[in-house]
Amino acid sequence: MTHLTLQAVTKRFNAAYAVDHVDLSVPDGKLICFLGPSGCGKTTLLRIIAGLETPSSGIVSFAGRDITHLPANQRDFGMVFQSLALFPHMTVAQNIAYPLRLRKTAKIAQSQRVTALLELIQLPHMANRPVTQLSGGQRQRVAIARAIASSPKLLLLDEPLSALDAKLREAMQVEIRLLQQRLGITTIMVTHDQREAMTMADEIVVMEKGRIAQVGKPLDIYRDPVSEFVADFIGLGNILPVTYDGAGGVSLPGGQQILVTPPARVPASASEIRLLIRPEDVCVRIGSDTAGQSQNRLSGTVSFIRDVGASLEATIDCAGFTLTAATTPRETPGLMLGMPVLAELPPHACKLIAARAAH
Ligand code: ATP
């Protein structure tokens, strides 16, 4: 059974649409990420689900019941919002017990639950510490334990890791994901970090200007974005303006023709078309001899190398455009700035998408 559903949910602030006719079903036990650039309506949509914001129109249902106008404190949802800080005058255990106290849970049951949660977040030895003496990651874990203390039916997380440094953030992504899977708790998380969404989500909801641009499994969205906006937002990509000849070939900006797998996604109405190829799909060979090479092999010159040890990214200047290729020192030993290279674009990795509408 799908627990949470949104039907044509809309929120206007004066004349502006923060959320614009959103339809969504959230499957039980999954972790869903709302992903999109700043101002696209992610937080507003999460606040509507939480009951902290009333939609201008539309219906929010949970377990078959219309909860659109149900106050937040009657929804039984756990929340970790950036602004919802821990109580600084309380200990770790007191913070976690707080929602249980509010519900007047029996003292013994409270203490058993707190002990179990402290084990779960791996901080059993810190029960009596003031939360002010914890690290950022430990505080985040306590906030999550507090949010799940009363076994909510839905967990809502709004950028819960944004205050952490990169390394801790990555570790916490894995921790939250493992915890969520272990508990099987349906979770919705807002983030503007596509890597975070790719790491954690069962499904990603990509938002653009208050609307849903695409919903799907992370890799499906990465591999098969429906629009230039989604292609650009999810991961690194080479997005080139091309003209399609209608028979499996496109002309690149420099005039060279290459073959592509016939387009699945290009609407007939699209006046402009883009070719998307991810950097890891561009095959680089050192050299310039194109004789006998496949049609999809382009000559270029290396104009920049971002070498991070295990992998490297090469920028390749071709006639009329630039490509980014991901490679490794083992695949392309001796690759250096200024070198002539051949970049192969395998037809199956070349996706055609409609260009985003001009503003
Ligand atoms: P961010 O990643 O920056 O937090 P977001 O995707 O969460 O952005 P929202 O905070 O949902 O975006 O805001 C969506 C739009 O609604 C923005 O244009 C914002 O300015 C506007 N907005 C949000 N809350 C209000 C409010 N209380 N009054 C007026 N406008 C608002």
mmCIF file of N, CA, C and O in Angstrom, residues 189-238:
data_model
loop_
_atom_site.group_PDB
_atom_site.id
_atom_site.type_symbol
_atom_site.label_atom_id
_atom_site.label_comp_id
_atom_site.label_asym_id
_atom_site.label_seq_id
_atom_site.Cartn_x
_atom_site.Cartn_y
_atom_site.Cartn_z
ATOM 1 N N MET A 189 13.599 13.111 2.196
ATOM 2 C CA MET A 189 14.706 13.995 2.534
ATOM 3 C C MET A 189 14.878 15.067 1.464
ATOM 4 O O MET A 189 14.857 14.763 0.269
ATOM 5 N N VAL A 190 15.037 16.298 1.903
ATOM 6 C CA VAL A 190 15.304 17.396 0.972
ATOM 7 C C VAL A 190 16.805 17.598 0.866
ATOM 8 O O VAL A 190 17.504 17.618 1.873
ATOM 9 N N THR A 191 17.284 17.731 -0.339
ATOM 10 C CA THR A 191 18.698 18.074 -0.518
ATOM 11 C C THR A 191 18.864 18.813 -1.850
ATOM 12 O O THR A 191 18.053 18.673 -2.743
ATOM 13 N N HIS A 192 19.932 19.624 -1.913
ATOM 14 C CA HIS A 192 20.231 20.188 -3.231
ATOM 15 C C HIS A 192 21.528 19.581 -3.772
ATOM 16 O O HIS A 192 22.062 20.019 -4.773
ATOM 17 N N ASP A 193 21.983 18.512 -3.071
ATOM 18 C CA ASP A 193 23.257 17.891 -3.413
ATOM 19 C C ASP A 193 22.971 16.588 -4.172
ATOM 20 O O ASP A 193 22.497 15.608 -3.591
ATOM 21 N N GLN A 194 23.246 16.578 -5.457
ATOM 22 C CA GLN A 194 22.868 15.414 -6.268
ATOM 23 C C GLN A 194 23.629 14.159 -5.876
ATOM 24 O O GLN A 194 23.107 13.056 -5.923
ATOM 25 N N ARG A 195 24.860 14.318 -5.414
ATOM 26 C CA ARG A 195 25.642 13.155 -4.975
ATOM 27 C C ARG A 195 25.000 12.517 -3.744
ATOM 28 O O ARG A 195 24.928 11.303 -3.614
ATOM 29 N N GLU A 196 24.526 13.387 -2.857
ATOM 30 C CA GLU A 196 23.858 12.907 -1.650
ATOM 31 C C GLU A 196 22.596 12.135 -2.028
ATOM 32 O O GLU A 196 22.330 11.049 -1.520
ATOM 33 N N ALA A 197 21.833 12.690 -2.952
ATOM 34 C CA ALA A 197 20.599 12.027 -3.389
ATOM 35 C C ALA A 197 20.925 10.697 -4.057
ATOM 36 O O ALA A 197 20.282 9.679 -3.799
ATOM 37 N N MET A 198 21.961 10.676 -4.883
ATOM 38 C CA MET A 198 22.341 9.433 -5.577
ATOM 39 C C MET A 198 22.783 8.365 -4.560
ATOM 40 O O MET A 198 22.531 7.190 -4.731
ATOM 41 N N THR A 199 23.485 8.805 -3.511
ATOM 42 C CA THR A 199 23.997 7.867 -2.512
ATOM 43 C C THR A 199 22.874 7.254 -1.681
ATOM 44 O O THR A 199 22.923 6.086 -1.326
ATOM 45 N N MET A 200 21.876 8.077 -1.364
ATOM 46 C CA MET A 200 20.925 7.656 -0.335
ATOM 47 C C MET A 200 19.572 7.180 -0.837
ATOM 48 O O MET A 200 18.933 6.356 -0.202
ATOM 49 N N ALA A 201 19.121 7.709 -1.965
ATOM 50 C CA ALA A 201 17.701 7.568 -2.304
ATOM 51 C C ALA A 201 17.355 6.257 -3.005
ATOM 52 O O ALA A 201 18.128 5.745 -3.810
ATOM 53 N N ASP A 202 16.152 5.728 -2.700
ATOM 54 C CA ASP A 202 15.562 4.709 -3.562
ATOM 55 C C ASP A 202 15.004 5.392 -4.801
ATOM 56 O O ASP A 202 15.098 4.868 -5.901
ATOM 57 N N GLU A 203 14.393 6.555 -4.565
ATOM 58 C CA GLU A 203 13.854 7.329 -5.691
ATOM 59 C C GLU A 203 14.170 8.793 -5.497
ATOM 60 O O GLU A 203 14.144 9.295 -4.368
ATOM 61 N N ILE A 204 14.443 9.450 -6.601
ATOM 62 C CA ILE A 204 14.705 10.887 -6.555
ATOM 63 C C ILE A 204 13.554 11.606 -7.251
ATOM 64 O O ILE A 204 13.094 11.186 -8.315
ATOM 65 N N VAL A 205 13.100 12.681 -6.598
ATOM 66 C CA VAL A 205 12.104 13.559 -7.224
ATOM 67 C C VAL A 205 12.855 14.837 -7.581
ATOM 68 O O VAL A 205 13.252 15.592 -6.695
ATOM 69 N N VAL A 206 13.107 15.043 -8.872
ATOM 70 C CA VAL A 206 13.826 16.255 -9.280
ATOM 71 C C VAL A 206 12.800 17.367 -9.469
ATOM 72 O O VAL A 206 11.805 17.184 -10.177
ATOM 73 N N MET A 207 13.030 18.490 -8.801
ATOM 74 C CA MET A 207 12.075 19.599 -8.895
ATOM 75 C C MET A 207 12.671 20.781 -9.636
ATOM 76 O O MET A 207 13.858 21.065 -9.546
ATOM 77 N N GLU A 208 11.796 21.437 -10.372
ATOM 78 C CA GLU A 208 12.197 22.635 -11.123
ATOM 79 C C GLU A 208 11.049 23.627 -11.041
ATOM 80 O O GLU A 208 9.930 23.310 -11.456
ATOM 81 N N LYS A 209 11.293 24.767 -10.476
ATOM 82 C CA LYS A 209 10.299 25.845 -10.383
ATOM 83 C C LYS A 209 8.943 25.354 -9.863
ATOM 84 O O LYS A 209 7.907 25.584 -10.496
ATOM 85 N N GLY A 210 8.971 24.653 -8.757
ATOM 86 C CA GLY A 210 7.724 24.237 -8.111
ATOM 87 C C GLY A 210 7.079 23.003 -8.697
ATOM 88 O O GLY A 210 6.098 22.499 -8.157
ATOM 89 N N ARG A 211 7.614 22.508 -9.791
ATOM 90 C CA ARG A 211 7.031 21.327 -10.423
ATOM 91 C C ARG A 211 7.988 20.145 -10.340
ATOM 92 O O ARG A 211 9.191 20.339 -10.191
ATOM 93 N N ILE A 212 7.413 18.940 -10.555
ATOM 94 C CA ILE A 212 8.270 17.767 -10.627
ATOM 95 C C ILE A 212 8.795 17.648 -12.052
ATOM 96 O O ILE A 212 8.010 17.552 -13.000
ATOM 97 N N ALA A 213 10.111 17.659 -12.185
ATOM 98 C CA ALA A 213 10.701 17.525 -13.523
ATOM 99 C C ALA A 213 10.855 16.049 -13.896
ATOM 100 O O ALA A 213 10.704 15.674 -15.056
ATOM 101 N N GLN A 214 11.151 15.206 -12.901
ATOM 102 C CA GLN A 214 11.300 13.763 -13.162
ATOM 103 C C GLN A 214 11.314 13.018 -11.830
ATOM 104 O O GLN A 214 11.839 13.508 -10.841
ATOM 105 N N VAL A 215 10.729 11.828 -11.827
ATOM 106 C CA VAL A 215 10.787 10.940 -10.658
ATOM 107 C C VAL A 215 11.359 9.616 -11.123
ATOM 108 O O VAL A 215 10.940 9.095 -12.164
ATOM 109 N N GLY A 216 12.299 9.051 -10.374
ATOM 110 C CA GLY A 216 12.806 7.742 -10.772
ATOM 111 C C GLY A 216 13.936 7.286 -9.879
ATOM 112 O O GLY A 216 14.367 8.005 -8.967
ATOM 113 N N LYS A 217 14.413 6.069 -10.155
ATOM 114 C CA LYS A 217 15.572 5.553 -9.431
ATOM 115 C C LYS A 217 16.780 6.394 -9.826
ATOM 116 O O LYS A 217 16.873 6.825 -10.983
ATOM 117 N N PRO A 218 17.719 6.592 -8.880
ATOM 118 C CA PRO A 218 18.850 7.485 -9.169
ATOM 119 C C PRO A 218 19.554 7.184 -10.495
ATOM 120 O O PRO A 218 19.765 8.089 -11.307
ATOM 121 N N LEU A 219 19.870 5.911 -10.728
ATOM 122 C CA LEU A 219 20.635 5.621 -11.951
ATOM 123 C C LEU A 219 19.792 5.787 -13.212
ATOM 124 O O LEU A 219 20.313 6.146 -14.266
ATOM 125 N N ASP A 220 18.487 5.532 -13.095
ATOM 126 C CA ASP A 220 17.617 5.732 -14.259
ATOM 127 C C ASP A 220 17.591 7.211 -14.648
ATOM 128 O O ASP A 220 17.627 7.562 -15.824
ATOM 129 N N ILE A 221 17.520 8.060 -13.624
ATOM 130 C CA ILE A 221 17.497 9.500 -13.910
ATOM 131 C C ILE A 221 18.843 9.941 -14.478
ATOM 132 O O ILE A 221 18.916 10.720 -15.423
ATOM 133 N N TYR A 222 19.906 9.396 -13.923
ATOM 134 C CA TYR A 222 21.242 9.750 -14.401
ATOM 135 C C TYR A 222 21.448 9.305 -15.843
ATOM 136 O O TYR A 222 21.965 10.046 -16.673
ATOM 137 N N ARG A 223 20.989 8.081 -16.120
ATOM 138 C CA ARG A 223 21.212 7.508 -17.461
ATOM 139 C C ARG A 223 20.221 8.027 -18.489
ATOM 140 O O ARG A 223 20.534 8.103 -19.673
ATOM 141 N N ASP A 224 19.010 8.337 -18.023
ATOM 142 C CA ASP A 224 17.958 8.665 -18.973
ATOM 143 C C ASP A 224 17.144 9.883 -18.535
ATOM 144 O O ASP A 224 15.937 9.778 -18.283
ATOM 145 N N PRO A 225 17.811 11.033 -18.452
ATOM 146 C CA PRO A 225 17.086 12.220 -18.013
ATOM 147 C C PRO A 225 16.068 12.655 -19.071
ATOM 148 O O PRO A 225 16.305 12.489 -20.261
ATOM 149 N N VAL A 226 14.941 13.212 -18.607
ATOM 150 C CA VAL A 226 13.895 13.565 -19.573
ATOM 151 C C VAL A 226 14.124 14.933 -20.216
ATOM 152 O O VAL A 226 13.462 15.273 -21.179
ATOM 153 N N SER A 227 15.001 15.735 -19.623
ATOM 154 C CA SER A 227 15.162 17.088 -20.156
ATOM 155 C C SER A 227 16.589 17.577 -19.925
ATOM 156 O O SER A 227 17.342 16.993 -19.140
ATOM 157 N N GLU A 228 16.910 18.664 -20.582
ATOM 158 C CA GLU A 228 18.239 19.264 -20.405
ATOM 159 C C GLU A 228 18.437 19.703 -18.958
ATOM 160 O O GLU A 228 19.526 19.552 -18.396
ATOM 161 N N PHE A 229 17.361 20.229 -18.346
ATOM 162 C CA PHE A 229 17.457 20.660 -16.947
ATOM 163 C C PHE A 229 17.890 19.498 -16.053
ATOM 164 O O PHE A 229 18.827 19.608 -15.264
ATOM 165 N N VAL A 230 17.220 18.349 -16.206
ATOM 166 C CA VAL A 230 17.539 17.196 -15.351
ATOM 167 C C VAL A 230 18.941 16.677 -15.673
ATOM 168 O O VAL A 230 19.734 16.383 -14.778
ATOM 169 N N ALA A 231 19.264 16.598 -16.962
ATOM 170 C CA ALA A 231 20.588 16.109 -17.374
ATOM 171 C C ALA A 231 21.688 16.962 -16.759
ATOM 172 O O ALA A 231 22.712 16.467 -16.298
ATOM 173 N N ASP A 232 21.459 18.257 -16.742
ATOM 174 C CA ASP A 232 22.442 19.203 -16.261
ATOM 175 C C ASP A 232 22.546 19.143 -14.741
ATOM 176 O O ASP A 232 23.631 19.234 -14.163
ATOM 177 N N PHE A 233 21.407 18.942 -14.079
ATOM 178 C CA PHE A 233 21.396 18.982 -12.620
ATOM 179 C C PHE A 233 21.976 17.712 -12.002
ATOM 180 O O PHE A 233 22.588 17.739 -10.944
ATOM 181 N N ILE A 234 21.757 16.572 -12.688
ATOM 182 C CA ILE A 234 22.215 15.287 -12.133
ATOM 183 C C ILE A 234 23.580 14.949 -12.715
ATOM 184 O O ILE A 234 23.689 14.457 -13.833
ATOM 185 N N GLY A 235 24.620 15.218 -11.973
ATOM 186 C CA GLY A 235 25.949 14.768 -12.384
ATOM 187 C C GLY A 235 26.572 15.604 -13.484
ATOM 188 O O GLY A 235 25.932 16.469 -14.075
ATOM 189 N N LEU A 236 27.818 15.274 -13.739
ATOM 190 C CA LEU A 236 28.539 15.975 -14.794
ATOM 191 C C LEU A 236 28.092 15.446 -16.143
ATOM 192 O O LEU A 236 27.863 14.257 -16.299
ATOM 193 N N GLY A 237 27.980 16.307 -17.099
ATOM 194 C CA GLY A 237 27.596 15.816 -18.421
ATOM 195 C C GLY A 237 28.094 16.744 -19.501
ATOM 196 O O GLY A 237 28.269 17.942 -19.271
ATOM 197 N N ASN A 238 28.364 16.176 -20.661
ATOM 198 C CA ASN A 238 28.620 17.005 -21.839
ATOM 199 C C ASN A 238 27.272 17.190 -22.524
ATOM 200 O O ASN A 238 26.627 16.202 -22.895
#
